[in-house]
Amino acid sequence: QVLAFPTDMVARMKTDEPRGARLMLADIDKTGADASRWFDSRNSVEGLPQRVGYYYGYLFAKSIGGGKSLTALARMKPGDVHIEEVAFLKRLAAR
């Protein structure tokens, strides 16, 4: 359901994943409007679909969740999540 709006988000991101990952890496430590624009239905990031941050969040959760229990995921330290997130986006950006 999170990826249902815009309805073509998944299809559009099939070809734009690397570019979007590079853009998100540039914003990864930002706060406020620079960060929230990735999740806002009224704005988009440089031609990417609105709310595209949720798309990357889903992909990240899917990649990091394999083989880990929900308890282990919930107990991850924020700094460790950040390290994993940056590594994930770098892998996507390199495609």
CSV table of C-alpha atoms in Angstrom, one decimal:
chain,number,residue,atom,x,y,z
A,1,GLN,CA,0.0,0.0,0.0
A,2,VAL,CA,2.8,2.4,0.8
A,3,LEU,CA,4.0,2.2,-2.8
A,4,ALA,CA,0.5,2.5,-4.3
A,5,PHE,CA,0.8,6.3,-4.8
A,6,PRO,CA,1.8,7.4,-7.3
A,7,THR,CA,0.5,4.3,-9.0
A,8,ASP,CA,3.5,4.1,-11.4
A,9,MET,CA,6.3,4.5,-8.8
A,10,VAL,CA,7.7,1.0,-9.1
A,11,ALA,CA,7.7,1.0,-12.9
A,12,ARG,CA,9.3,4.5,-13.0
A,13,MET,CA,12.0,3.6,-10.5
A,14,LYS,CA,13.1,0.5,-12.4
A,15,THR,CA,15.3,2.7,-14.6
A,16,ASP,CA,15.9,5.5,-12.2
A,17,GLU,CA,17.0,3.6,-9.1
A,18,PRO,CA,20.8,4.4,-9.4
A,19,ARG,CA,20.2,8.1,-10.1
A,20,GLY,CA,17.8,8.4,-7.2
A,21,ALA,CA,20.2,6.6,-4.9
A,22,ARG,CA,22.9,9.1,-5.8
A,23,LEU,CA,20.5,12.0,-5.0
A,24,MET,CA,19.4,10.4,-1.7
A,25,LEU,CA,23.1,9.9,-0.7
A,26,ALA,CA,23.6,13.6,-1.2
A,27,ASP,CA,20.7,14.3,1.2
A,28,ILE,CA,21.3,11.4,3.6
A,29,ASP,CA,22.4,13.6,6.6
A,30,LYS,CA,20.0,16.5,5.9
A,31,THR,CA,17.0,17.4,8.0
A,32,GLY,CA,13.9,19.6,7.6
A,33,ALA,CA,12.6,20.2,4.1
A,34,ASP,CA,15.6,18.7,2.4
A,35,ALA,CA,14.9,15.4,4.1
A,36,SER,CA,11.1,15.5,4.1
A,37,ARG,CA,10.8,16.1,0.4
A,38,TRP,CA,11.7,12.4,-0.2
A,39,PHE,CA,8.4,11.4,1.6
A,40,ASP,CA,6.1,14.3,0.6
A,41,SER,CA,3.2,13.8,-1.7
A,42,ARG,CA,3.2,17.5,-2.8
A,43,ASN,CA,6.9,17.6,-3.9
A,44,SER,CA,9.3,15.5,-5.9
A,45,VAL,CA,13.0,15.2,-6.0
A,46,GLU,CA,14.5,16.1,-9.4
A,47,GLY,CA,12.0,14.3,-11.5
A,48,LEU,CA,11.6,11.3,-9.3
A,49,PRO,CA,8.1,10.2,-8.3
A,50,GLN,CA,6.5,11.8,-5.2
A,51,ARG,CA,7.1,9.9,-2.0
A,52,VAL,CA,10.1,8.0,-3.5
A,53,GLY,CA,11.7,7.9,-0.1
A,54,TYR,CA,9.2,5.2,0.9
A,55,TYR,CA,10.3,3.2,-2.2
A,56,TYR,CA,14.0,3.3,-1.1
A,57,GLY,CA,12.9,2.6,2.5
A,58,TYR,CA,11.1,-0.6,1.4
A,59,LEU,CA,14.1,-1.8,-0.7
A,60,PHE,CA,16.4,-1.1,2.2
A,61,ALA,CA,14.2,-2.9,4.8
A,62,LYS,CA,14.0,-5.8,2.4
A,63,SER,CA,17.7,-6.0,1.9
A,64,ILE,CA,18.7,-5.7,5.6
A,65,GLY,CA,15.9,-7.8,6.9
A,66,GLY,CA,16.9,-11.0,5.2
A,67,GLY,CA,18.0,-13.6,7.8
A,68,LYS,CA,17.4,-11.3,10.8
A,69,SER,CA,14.6,-11.5,13.3
A,70,LEU,CA,12.3,-8.6,13.9
A,71,THR,CA,13.8,-8.4,17.4
A,72,ALA,CA,17.3,-8.1,16.0
A,73,LEU,CA,16.2,-5.4,13.5
A,74,ALA,CA,14.4,-3.5,16.3
A,75,ARG,CA,17.5,-3.5,18.4
A,76,MET,CA,19.8,-2.1,15.8
A,77,LYS,CA,21.5,1.0,16.9
A,78,PRO,CA,20.7,4.1,14.8
A,79,GLY,CA,24.4,4.5,13.9
A,80,ASP,CA,24.5,1.0,12.6
A,81,VAL,CA,21.3,1.5,10.6
A,82,HIS,CA,22.9,4.6,9.1
A,83,ILE,CA,26.0,2.7,8.1
A,84,GLU,CA,24.0,0.0,6.5
A,85,GLU,CA,21.7,2.5,4.7
A,86,VAL,CA,24.6,4.4,3.2
A,87,ALA,CA,26.2,1.1,2.0
A,88,PHE,CA,22.9,0.0,0.5
A,89,LEU,CA,22.4,3.3,-1.4
A,90,LYS,CA,26.0,3.2,-2.6
A,91,ARG,CA,25.4,-0.3,-4.1
A,92,LEU,CA,22.3,1.0,-5.8
A,93,ALA,CA,24.0,4.1,-7.1
A,94,ALA,CA,26.8,2.0,-8.6
A,95,ARG,CA,24.4,0.1,-10.9
